[in-house]
Short mmCIF file of N, CA, C and O in Angstrom, two decimals:
data_model
loop_
_atom_site.label_atom_id
_atom_site.label_comp_id
_atom_site.label_asym_id
_atom_site.label_seq_id
_atom_site.Cartn_x
_atom_site.Cartn_y
_atom_site.Cartn_z
N MET Y 1 113.02 72.27 40.58
CA MET Y 1 112.19 73.03 42.28
C MET Y 1 111.02 72.18 41.88
O MET Y 1 110.19 72.57 41.50
N CYS Y 2 110.96 71.02 42.57
CA CYS Y 2 109.85 70.13 43.36
C CYS Y 2 109.24 69.77 41.78
O CYS Y 2 107.65 70.12 42.10
N GLY Y 3 109.85 69.42 41.10
CA GLY Y 3 109.12 69.10 40.09
C GLY Y 3 107.84 70.17 39.22
O GLY Y 3 107.56 69.75 38.17
N PHE Y 4 108.33 71.38 39.50
CA PHE Y 4 108.03 72.49 38.66
C PHE Y 4 108.91 72.56 37.28
O PHE Y 4 110.38 72.66 37.47
N ASP Y 5 108.42 73.22 36.10
CA ASP Y 5 109.11 73.17 34.87
C ASP Y 5 109.20 74.95 35.08
O ASP Y 5 108.35 75.25 34.40
N ALA Y 6 109.74 75.61 36.11
CA ALA Y 6 110.08 76.88 36.50
C ALA Y 6 111.13 77.64 35.78
O ALA Y 6 112.06 76.99 34.94
N PHE Y 7 110.90 78.79 35.08
CA PHE Y 7 112.21 79.50 34.81
C PHE Y 7 112.11 80.42 35.41
O PHE Y 7 111.44 81.50 36.15
N ALA Y 8 113.50 81.74 35.22
CA ALA Y 8 113.28 82.77 36.28
C ALA Y 8 113.64 83.94 35.29
O ALA Y 8 114.47 83.66 33.69
N ARG Y 9 112.84 84.62 34.91
CA ARG Y 9 113.15 86.35 34.10
C ARG Y 9 114.30 87.32 34.85
O ARG Y 9 114.20 87.47 35.72
N GLU Y 10 115.16 86.79 34.27
CA GLU Y 10 116.65 87.87 34.54
C GLU Y 10 116.20 89.06 34.64
O GLU Y 10 116.90 90.12 35.85
N SER Y 11 115.29 90.19 34.25
CA SER Y 11 115.26 91.45 34.28
C SER Y 11 114.28 91.74 35.43
O SER Y 11 114.69 92.63 36.26
N THR Y 12 113.37 90.66 36.31
CA THR Y 12 112.49 90.95 37.09
C THR Y 12 113.48 90.05 38.40
O THR Y 12 112.85 90.50 39.37
N GLY Y 13 113.70 89.04 38.22
CA GLY Y 13 114.01 87.87 38.94
C GLY Y 13 112.77 87.28 39.21
O GLY Y 13 112.21 86.52 40.57
N GLN Y 14 111.92 87.16 38.88
CA GLN Y 14 110.33 86.26 38.83
C GLN Y 14 110.78 85.09 38.33
O GLN Y 14 111.61 84.85 37.46
N ILE Y 15 110.51 84.32 39.19
CA ILE Y 15 109.95 82.56 39.12
C ILE Y 15 108.79 82.39 38.03
O ILE Y 15 107.71 82.66 39.31
N VAL Y 16 108.55 81.88 37.35
CA VAL Y 16 107.96 81.92 36.47
C VAL Y 16 107.63 80.36 35.70
O VAL Y 16 108.67 79.30 35.72
N VAL Y 17 105.96 79.61 36.11
CA VAL Y 17 105.88 78.36 35.51
C VAL Y 17 104.39 78.25 34.67
O VAL Y 17 103.92 79.56 34.95
N ARG Y 18 104.97 77.87 33.16
CA ARG Y 18 103.51 77.99 32.95
C ARG Y 18 102.02 76.65 33.51
O ARG Y 18 102.65 75.51 32.99
N ALA Y 19 101.02 77.01 33.40
CA ALA Y 19 99.96 76.07 33.45
C ALA Y 19 99.90 75.60 32.33
O ALA Y 19 100.45 75.85 30.71
N GLY Y 20 99.45 74.15 32.08
CA GLY Y 20 99.53 72.93 31.23
C GLY Y 20 100.35 71.46 31.47
O GLY Y 20 99.59 70.91 31.90
N THR Y 21 101.49 72.18 32.44
CA THR Y 21 102.08 71.15 32.71
C THR Y 21 101.77 70.99 34.02
O THR Y 21 101.75 69.86 35.22
N ILE Y 22 100.83 71.98 34.92
CA ILE Y 22 100.81 71.76 36.29
C ILE Y 22 99.29 72.92 35.93
O ILE Y 22 99.13 73.35 34.93
N GLY Y 23 98.22 72.35 36.69
CA GLY Y 23 97.19 72.74 36.90
C GLY Y 23 97.42 74.05 37.96
O GLY Y 23 98.31 73.84 38.81
N ALA Y 24 96.31 75.41 37.72
CA ALA Y 24 96.20 76.33 38.78
C ALA Y 24 94.57 76.40 38.96
O ALA Y 24 94.58 76.70 38.20
N ILE Y 25 94.72 77.12 40.52
CA ILE Y 25 93.19 77.53 40.31
C ILE Y 25 93.54 79.16 41.59
O ILE Y 25 94.27 78.81 42.31
N MET Y 26 93.18 79.96 40.76
CA MET Y 26 92.98 81.12 41.43
C MET Y 26 91.92 81.26 42.15
O MET Y 26 90.42 81.13 41.34
N LEU Y 27 91.81 82.11 43.48
CA LEU Y 27 90.91 81.96 44.18
C LEU Y 27 90.72 83.32 45.33
O LEU Y 27 92.23 83.31 45.82
N PRO Y 28 89.75 83.53 45.95
CA PRO Y 28 89.91 84.71 47.09
C PRO Y 28 90.82 83.60 48.22
O PRO Y 28 90.32 82.71 48.79
N SER Y 29 91.40 84.21 48.93
CA SER Y 29 92.35 84.11 49.93
C SER Y 29 91.94 83.79 51.27
O SER Y 29 91.89 82.72 51.42
N ALA Y 30 90.79 84.11 51.68
CA ALA Y 30 89.81 83.72 52.58
C ALA Y 30 89.13 82.28 52.37
O ALA Y 30 88.95 81.43 52.91
N LEU Y 31 89.23 81.94 51.37
CA LEU Y 31 88.46 80.93 50.53
C LEU Y 31 89.22 79.67 50.44
O LEU Y 31 89.05 78.89 50.86
N CYS Y 32 90.57 80.02 50.01
CA CYS Y 32 92.05 79.24 50.37
C CYS Y 32 91.95 78.67 51.37
O CYS Y 32 91.87 77.11 51.57
N GLN Y 33 92.20 79.66 52.34
CA GLN Y 33 92.33 79.29 53.81
C GLN Y 33 91.63 78.11 54.06
O GLN Y 33 92.07 77.70 54.91
N ARG Y 34 90.11 78.46 53.92
CA ARG Y 34 89.32 77.35 54.36
C ARG Y 34 89.40 75.94 53.55
O ARG Y 34 89.14 75.13 54.13
N VAL Y 35 89.79 75.91 52.64
CA VAL Y 35 89.78 74.78 51.65
C VAL Y 35 91.26 74.33 52.13
O VAL Y 35 91.36 73.15 52.31
N VAL Y 36 91.99 74.72 52.16
CA VAL Y 36 93.56 74.49 53.16
C VAL Y 36 93.45 73.46 54.01
O VAL Y 36 94.18 72.52 54.53
N ALA Y 37 92.80 74.06 55.25
CA ALA Y 37 92.08 73.65 56.12
C ALA Y 37 91.70 72.14 56.29
O ALA Y 37 91.51 71.42 57.07
N GLU Y 38 90.43 72.30 55.14
CA GLU Y 38 89.81 71.05 55.19
C GLU Y 38 90.59 69.52 54.35
O GLU Y 38 90.49 68.82 54.68
N MET Y 39 91.36 70.62 53.48
CA MET Y 39 92.30 68.94 53.03
C MET Y 39 93.08 68.33 53.69
O MET Y 39 93.92 69.42 54.30
N ALA Y 40 93.44 67.19 53.66
CA ALA Y 40 94.25 66.59 54.42
C ALA Y 40 95.76 67.18 53.79
O ALA Y 40 96.90 66.89 54.65
N TRP Y 41 95.74 66.83 52.28
CA TRP Y 41 97.16 67.02 51.54
C TRP Y 41 96.79 68.55 50.50
O TRP Y 41 96.38 68.06 49.77
N PRO Y 42 96.74 69.33 50.93
CA PRO Y 42 96.52 70.62 50.06
C PRO Y 42 97.57 70.51 48.74
O PRO Y 42 97.03 71.54 47.86
N GLY Y 43 98.75 70.34 48.98
CA GLY Y 43 99.50 70.40 47.98
C GLY Y 43 100.25 72.37 48.02
O GLY Y 43 99.51 72.53 48.96
N PRO Y 44 101.40 72.70 47.00
CA PRO Y 44 101.19 74.21 47.25
C PRO Y 44 100.33 75.04 46.84
O PRO Y 44 99.65 75.03 46.03
N VAL Y 45 100.46 76.25 47.32
CA VAL Y 45 99.71 77.05 46.95
C VAL Y 45 100.29 78.60 47.42
O VAL Y 45 101.24 78.90 48.62
N ILE Y 46 100.01 79.49 46.83
CA ILE Y 46 100.91 81.01 46.52
C ILE Y 46 99.83 81.49 47.05
O ILE Y 46 98.85 81.94 46.68
N LEU Y 47 100.50 82.75 48.08
CA LEU Y 47 99.43 83.53 48.17
C LEU Y 47 100.28 85.19 47.74
O LEU Y 47 101.68 84.81 48.03
N ASP Y 48 99.41 85.70 47.41
CA ASP Y 48 99.39 86.93 46.68
C ASP Y 48 98.77 88.17 47.13
O ASP Y 48 97.31 87.98 46.86
N ALA Y 49 99.96 89.16 48.09
CA ALA Y 49 98.76 90.11 48.73
C ALA Y 49 99.56 91.04 48.29
O ALA Y 49 99.63 92.22 48.71
N SER Y 50 99.91 91.09 46.56
CA SER Y 50 100.18 92.34 46.35
C SER Y 50 98.93 93.32 45.78
O SER Y 50 98.92 94.87 45.48
N SER Y 51 97.78 92.98 45.87
CA SER Y 51 96.35 93.42 45.51
C SER Y 51 96.00 94.15 46.93
O SER Y 51 95.92 93.40 47.72
N ARG Y 52 94.63 94.70 46.73
CA ARG Y 52 93.83 95.38 47.46
C ARG Y 52 93.03 94.08 48.14
O ARG Y 52 92.92 94.19 49.70
N ARG Y 53 92.97 92.91 47.88
CA ARG Y 53 92.30 91.86 47.64
C ARG Y 53 93.06 90.33 47.58
O ARG Y 53 93.33 90.26 46.28
N PRO Y 54 93.71 90.45 48.76
CA PRO Y 54 94.73 88.88 48.46
C PRO Y 54 94.05 87.51 47.86
O PRO Y 54 92.72 87.54 48.16
N VAL Y 55 94.83 87.26 46.75
CA VAL Y 55 94.90 86.09 45.86
C VAL Y 55 95.02 84.88 46.46
O VAL Y 55 96.40 84.90 46.55
N ALA Y 56 94.83 83.57 46.03
CA ALA Y 56 95.50 82.44 46.41
C ALA Y 56 95.69 81.66 45.07
O ALA Y 56 94.68 81.67 44.38
N THR Y 57 96.60 80.92 45.01
CA THR Y 57 96.50 80.01 43.64
C THR Y 57 97.13 78.71 43.83
O THR Y 57 98.30 78.51 44.61
N MET Y 58 96.19 77.87 43.83
CA MET Y 58 96.48 76.70 44.36
C MET Y 58 96.70 75.57 43.09
O MET Y 58 96.65 75.86 42.00
N LEU Y 59 98.00 75.38 43.38
CA LEU Y 59 98.73 74.33 41.97
C LEU Y 59 98.54 72.96 41.99
O LEU Y 59 98.59 71.76 43.32
N THR Y 60 97.80 72.19 41.42
CA THR Y 60 97.25 71.00 41.23
C THR Y 60 97.95 70.37 40.23
O THR Y 60 98.92 70.94 39.40
N GLY Y 61 97.61 69.15 39.75
CA GLY Y 61 98.12 68.18 38.75
C GLY Y 61 97.06 68.85 37.60
O GLY Y 61 96.38 69.75 37.43
N PRO Y 62 97.68 68.31 36.36
CA PRO Y 62 97.25 69.32 35.02
C PRO Y 62 95.36 68.79 35.01
O PRO Y 62 95.52 67.77 35.54
N PRO Y 63 94.60 69.65 34.69
CA PRO Y 63 93.35 69.51 35.02
C PRO Y 63 92.54 69.39 33.50
O PRO Y 63 93.43 69.25 32.72
N PRO Y 64 91.73 67.93 33.98
CA PRO Y 64 91.17 67.17 32.54
C PRO Y 64 90.16 68.06 31.93
O PRO Y 64 89.96 69.12 32.53
N SER Y 65 90.24 67.79 30.69
CA SER Y 65 89.26 68.89 29.88
C SER Y 65 87.68 68.79 30.64
O SER Y 65 87.41 70.06 29.98
N TYR Y 66 87.49 68.10 30.62
CA TYR Y 66 85.95 68.06 31.53
C TYR Y 66 86.03 68.90 32.95
O TYR Y 66 84.80 69.89 32.71
N LEU Y 67 86.83 69.40 33.04
CA LEU Y 67 86.55 70.47 34.14
C LEU Y 67 86.86 71.80 33.58
O LEU Y 67 86.49 72.86 34.02
N ARG Y 68 86.64 72.09 32.35
CA ARG Y 68 86.60 73.52 31.26
C ARG Y 68 85.58 73.49 31.15
O ARG Y 68 85.14 74.29 30.38
N SER Y 69 84.37 72.48 31.29
CA SER Y 69 83.51 72.51 30.96
C SER Y 69 82.49 74.11 31.52
O SER Y 69 82.77 74.47 32.52
N SER Y 70 81.42 74.43 30.94
CA SER Y 70 80.88 75.33 31.36
C SER Y 70 80.04 75.43 32.88
O SER Y 70 80.37 76.39 33.38
N GLY Y 71 79.41 74.18 32.71
CA GLY Y 71 79.22 74.04 34.17
C GLY Y 71 79.87 74.46 35.79
O GLY Y 71 79.86 74.98 36.38
N THR Y 72 81.17 73.48 35.11
CA THR Y 72 82.41 73.84 36.47
C THR Y 72 82.86 75.59 36.42
O THR Y 72 83.26 75.49 37.31
N TYR Y 73 82.90 75.79 34.75
CA TYR Y 73 83.74 77.31 34.99
C TYR Y 73 82.28 78.25 35.98
O TYR Y 73 82.70 79.31 36.62
N ALA Y 74 81.24 77.89 36.31
CA ALA Y 74 79.81 78.49 36.59
C ALA Y 74 79.93 78.45 38.30
O ALA Y 74 80.25 78.84 38.78
N ALA Y 75 80.02 77.18 38.27
CA ALA Y 75 80.18 77.22 39.93
C ALA Y 75 81.65 77.77 40.62
O ALA Y 75 81.37 78.53 41.32
N LEU Y 76 82.65 77.56 39.66
CA LEU Y 76 83.64 78.53 39.92
C LEU Y 76 83.94 79.42 40.01
O LEU Y 76 83.93 80.41 40.83
N SER Y 77 83.16 80.41 39.14
CA SER Y 77 82.65 81.87 38.69
C SER Y 77 82.33 82.13 40.43
O SER Y 77 82.39 83.78 40.62
N ALA Y 78 80.93 81.47 40.39
CA ALA Y 78 79.85 81.91 41.64
C ALA Y 78 80.82 82.19 42.81
O ALA Y 78 80.61 82.96 43.86
N VAL Y 79 82.18 81.17 43.14
CA VAL Y 79 82.51 81.43 44.20
C VAL Y 79 84.12 82.34 44.22
O VAL Y 79 84.90 82.35 45.01
N GLU Y 80 84.05 83.52 43.03
CA GLU Y 80 85.41 83.88 42.42
C GLU Y 80 86.68 83.36 42.39
O GLU Y 80 87.28 83.76 42.51
N ALA Y 81 86.67 82.02 41.61
CA ALA Y 81 87.69 81.37 41.29
C ALA Y 81 87.80 81.07 40.38
O ALA Y 81 86.20 80.90 39.11
N VAL Y 82 88.88 80.60 39.77
CA VAL Y 82 89.04 80.36 38.20
C VAL Y 82 90.19 79.42 37.88
O VAL Y 82 91.32 79.46 38.82
N LEU Y 83 90.06 78.68 36.87
CA LEU Y 83 90.90 77.45 36.24
C LEU Y 83 92.12 78.77 35.58
O LEU Y 83 91.63 78.92 34.86
N VAL Y 84 93.00 78.36 35.56
CA VAL Y 84 93.99 79.56 34.89
C VAL Y 84 94.42 78.56 34.04
O VAL Y 84 94.50 77.35 33.53
N PRO Y 85 94.16 79.17 32.62
CA PRO Y 85 93.56 78.52 31.15
C PRO Y 85 95.53 77.99 30.70
O PRO Y 85 96.42 78.74 31.22
N ASP Y 86 95.65 77.03 30.19
CA ASP Y 86 96.75 76.56 29.58
C ASP Y 86 97.34 77.42 29.20
O ASP Y 86 96.99 78.04 28.35
N GLY Y 87 99.15 77.67 29.72
CA GLY Y 87 99.77 78.66 28.72
C GLY Y 87 100.16 79.93 29.40
O GLY Y 87 100.57 80.25 28.84
N ASP Y 88 98.91 80.20 30.15
CA ASP Y 88 98.89 81.49 31.30
C ASP Y 88 100.54 80.96 32.05
O ASP Y 88 100.59 79.68 32.46
N GLU Y 89 100.92 82.23 32.42
CA GLU Y 89 102.03 82.19 33.65
C GLU Y 89 101.34 82.40 34.89
O GLU Y 89 100.73 82.97 35.05
N VAL Y 90 102.10 81.57 35.97
CA VAL Y 90 101.66 81.40 37.31
C VAL Y 90 103.30 81.98 37.94
O VAL Y 90 104.31 81.37 37.70
N LEU Y 91 103.29 83.20 38.54
CA LEU Y 91 104.16 83.61 39.26
C LEU Y 91 104.34 82.95 40.50
O LEU Y 91 103.12 82.83 41.35
N LEU Y 92 105.75 82.32 40.42
CA LEU Y 92 105.77 81.33 42.00
C LEU Y 92 106.68 82.50 43.05
O LEU Y 92 107.21 83.77 42.66
N PRO Y 93 106.57 82.60 44.71
CA PRO Y 93 106.97 83.27 44.93
C PRO Y 93 108.81 82.92 44.77
O PRO Y 93 109.08 82.07 44.27
N SER Y 94 109.62 84.34 45.06
CA SER Y 94 111.01 84.21 45.05
C SER Y 94 111.31 85.36 46.31
O SER Y 94 110.79 86.05 46.42
N PRO Y 95 113.05 85.24 46.64
CA PRO Y 95 113.37 86.24 47.26
C PRO Y 95 113.48 87.44 47.33
O PRO Y 95 112.87 88.74 47.56
N ARG Y 96 113.13 88.28 45.51
CA ARG Y 96 112.70 89.11 45.31
C ARG Y 96 111.31 89.71 45.37
O ARG Y 96 111.13 90.96 44.38
N ASP Y 97 110.58 89.19 45.30
CA ASP Y 97 109.01 89.46 45.57
C ASP Y 97 108.32 89.13 47.16
O ASP Y 97 107.96 87.96 47.10
N PRO Y 98 108.56 90.29 47.57
CA PRO Y 98 107.95 89.78 48.99
C PRO Y 98 106.30 89.79 49.03
O PRO Y 98 105.77 89.38 50.29
N ALA Y 99 105.56 89.99 47.94
CA ALA Y 99 103.93 90.29 48.15
C ALA Y 99 103.66 88.66 48.11
O ALA Y 99 102.59 88.23 48.08
N ARG Y 100 104.86 87.74 47.34
CA ARG Y 100 104.28 86.57 47.48
C ARG Y 100 104.84 85.66 48.37
O ARG Y 100 105.73 85.60 48.33
N ARG Y 101 103.79 84.50 48.92
CA ARG Y 101 104.82 83.37 49.90
C ARG Y 101 103.68 82.30 49.36
O ARG Y 101 103.17 82.29 48.97
N TRP Y 102 104.57 81.25 50.15
CA TRP Y 102 103.81 79.70 50.29
C TRP Y 102 102.66 79.85 51.26
O TRP Y 102 103.59 80.50 51.95
N LEU Y 103 101.88 79.23 51.16
CA LEU Y 103 100.88 78.83 52.46
C LEU Y 103 100.59 77.49 52.24
O LEU Y 103 100.40 76.74 51.10
N PRO Y 104 100.75 76.45 52.96
CA PRO Y 104 100.81 76.97 54.59
C PRO Y 104 102.81 76.96 54.78
O PRO Y 104 102.87 77.67 55.56
N PHE Y 105 103.39 76.60 53.81
CA PHE Y 105 104.64 76.36 54.01
C PHE Y 105 105.02 75.68 52.54
O PHE Y 105 104.40 75.78 51.57
N GLU Y 106 106.32 76.05 52.01
CA GLU Y 106 106.74 75.61 50.63
C GLU Y 106 106.67 74.40 50.26
O GLU Y 106 106.90 73.51 51.13
N PRO Y 107 107.00 73.71 49.00
CA PRO Y 107 106.71 73.12 48.89
C PRO Y 107 108.15 71.99 49.00
O PRO Y 107 108.90 72.67 48.69
N LEU Y 108 107.77 71.20 49.21
CA LEU Y 108 109.51 69.91 49.35
C LEU Y 108 109.41 69.12 48.50
O LEU Y 108 110.31 68.00 48.53
N ASP Y 109 108.47 68.65 47.77
CA ASP Y 109 108.47 67.13 46.73
C ASP Y 109 107.18 67.70 45.82
O ASP Y 109 107.16 69.02 45.40
N THR Y 110 107.02 66.68 44.91
CA THR Y 110 106.48 66.85 43.53
C THR Y 110 104.58 66.82 43.92
O THR Y 110 104.35 66.92 42.48
N TYR Y 111 104.46 66.81 44.49
CA TYR Y 111 103.12 66.20 45.30
C TYR Y 111 102.18 67.62 44.60
O TYR Y 111 102.40 68.96 44.98
N ARG Y 112 101.10 67.29 44.10
CA ARG Y 112 100.38 67.89 43.51
C ARG Y 112 99.02 67.19 43.81
O ARG Y 112 98.60 66.31 43.12
N PRO Y 113 97.85 67.94 44.83
CA PRO Y 113 96.87 67.21 44.64
C PRO Y 113 96.02 67.26 42.86
O PRO Y 113 96.06 68.24 42.16
N THR Y 114 95.33 66.53 42.50
CA THR Y 114 94.65 66.68 41.51
C THR Y 114 93.28 67.63 41.59
O THR Y 114 93.29 67.73 42.15
N ALA Y 115 93.25 68.35 40.23
CA ALA Y 115 92.61 69.17 39.90
C ALA Y 115 91.04 69.09 40.26
O ALA Y 115 90.39 70.00 40.69
N GLU Y 116 90.91 67.74 40.03
CA GLU Y 116 89.27 67.52 40.47
C GLU Y 116 89.15 67.44 42.18
O GLU Y 116 88.30 67.98 42.86
N VAL Y 117 90.50 66.83 42.85
CA VAL Y 117 89.93 66.65 44.05
C VAL Y 117 89.87 68.32 44.79
O VAL Y 117 89.61 69.02 45.78
N ALA Y 118 90.94 69.45 44.43
CA ALA Y 118 90.90 71.23 45.06
C ALA Y 118 89.66 71.01 44.14
O ALA Y 118 89.52 72.39 45.19
N VAL Y 119 89.10 71.18 42.55
CA VAL Y 119 87.88 71.58 42.68
C VAL Y 119 86.59 71.29 43.72
O VAL Y 119 85.89 72.13 43.86
N THR Y 120 86.41 70.32 43.80
CA THR Y 120 85.60 69.97 44.76
C THR Y 120 85.88 69.99 46.18
O THR Y 120 85.01 70.98 46.77
N ALA Y 121 86.79 70.18 46.81
CA ALA Y 121 87.23 71.15 48.04
C ALA Y 121 86.75 72.42 48.03
O ALA Y 121 86.31 73.02 49.29
N ILE Y 122 86.99 72.87 46.97
CA ILE Y 122 87.07 74.74 47.12
C ILE Y 122 85.47 74.01 46.63
O ILE Y 122 84.80 75.41 47.82
N LEU Y 123 84.27 74.04 46.46
CA LEU Y 123 83.18 73.73 45.84
C LEU Y 123 82.47 73.79 47.32
O LEU Y 123 81.47 74.19 47.72
N ALA Y 124 83.10 72.71 47.92
CA ALA Y 124 82.36 72.36 49.40
C ALA Y 124 82.76 73.72 50.56
O ALA Y 124 82.26 73.82 51.42
N CYS Y 125 83.44 74.18 50.18
CA CYS Y 125 84.27 75.28 51.39
C CYS Y 125 83.19 76.23 51.00
O CYS Y 125 83.63 77.40 51.65
N ARG Y 126 82.41 76.56 50.00
CA ARG Y 126 82.18 77.81 49.67
C ARG Y 126 81.25 78.72 50.73
O ARG Y 126 80.72 78.01 51.61
#
C-alpha cells in the first residue's frame, strides 16, 4: 500500500504499520492542519477523531537518530507533539474504522517528507 509495510489484523480489521520503516509524528490536529497548509508537499497524514481531542499523525521518512535528542524531544513536547518510537504501531485508516481518515487526501504514491522537514515545519507553526 503506497510503500507502507502494513498488515491487517483479522480480528479487528485494523490496518497497521510499525514505526521504524517509516517515521511518524503525533501532534494535535489543529497544529497539524496549520503545518499541512504551510508545507508544499505534506505527505500522508492520518486524522484520528476517536478521542475528545483529535490527534493527527504525520507519516515521514525514517527519522535520523539525532532527531531523537533531548532538545528535539523538548521542542516537540512543548507543542504536544512526539516522534513515535521505532517498533510502535501506527493505525492506518480502514473501512472498519470511521474515526481515522487521511488528511487532506489518501496517499497515492510512496512520497513522505523527511522527518527533519516535518519537525522544522511543526516547530515553525507553533
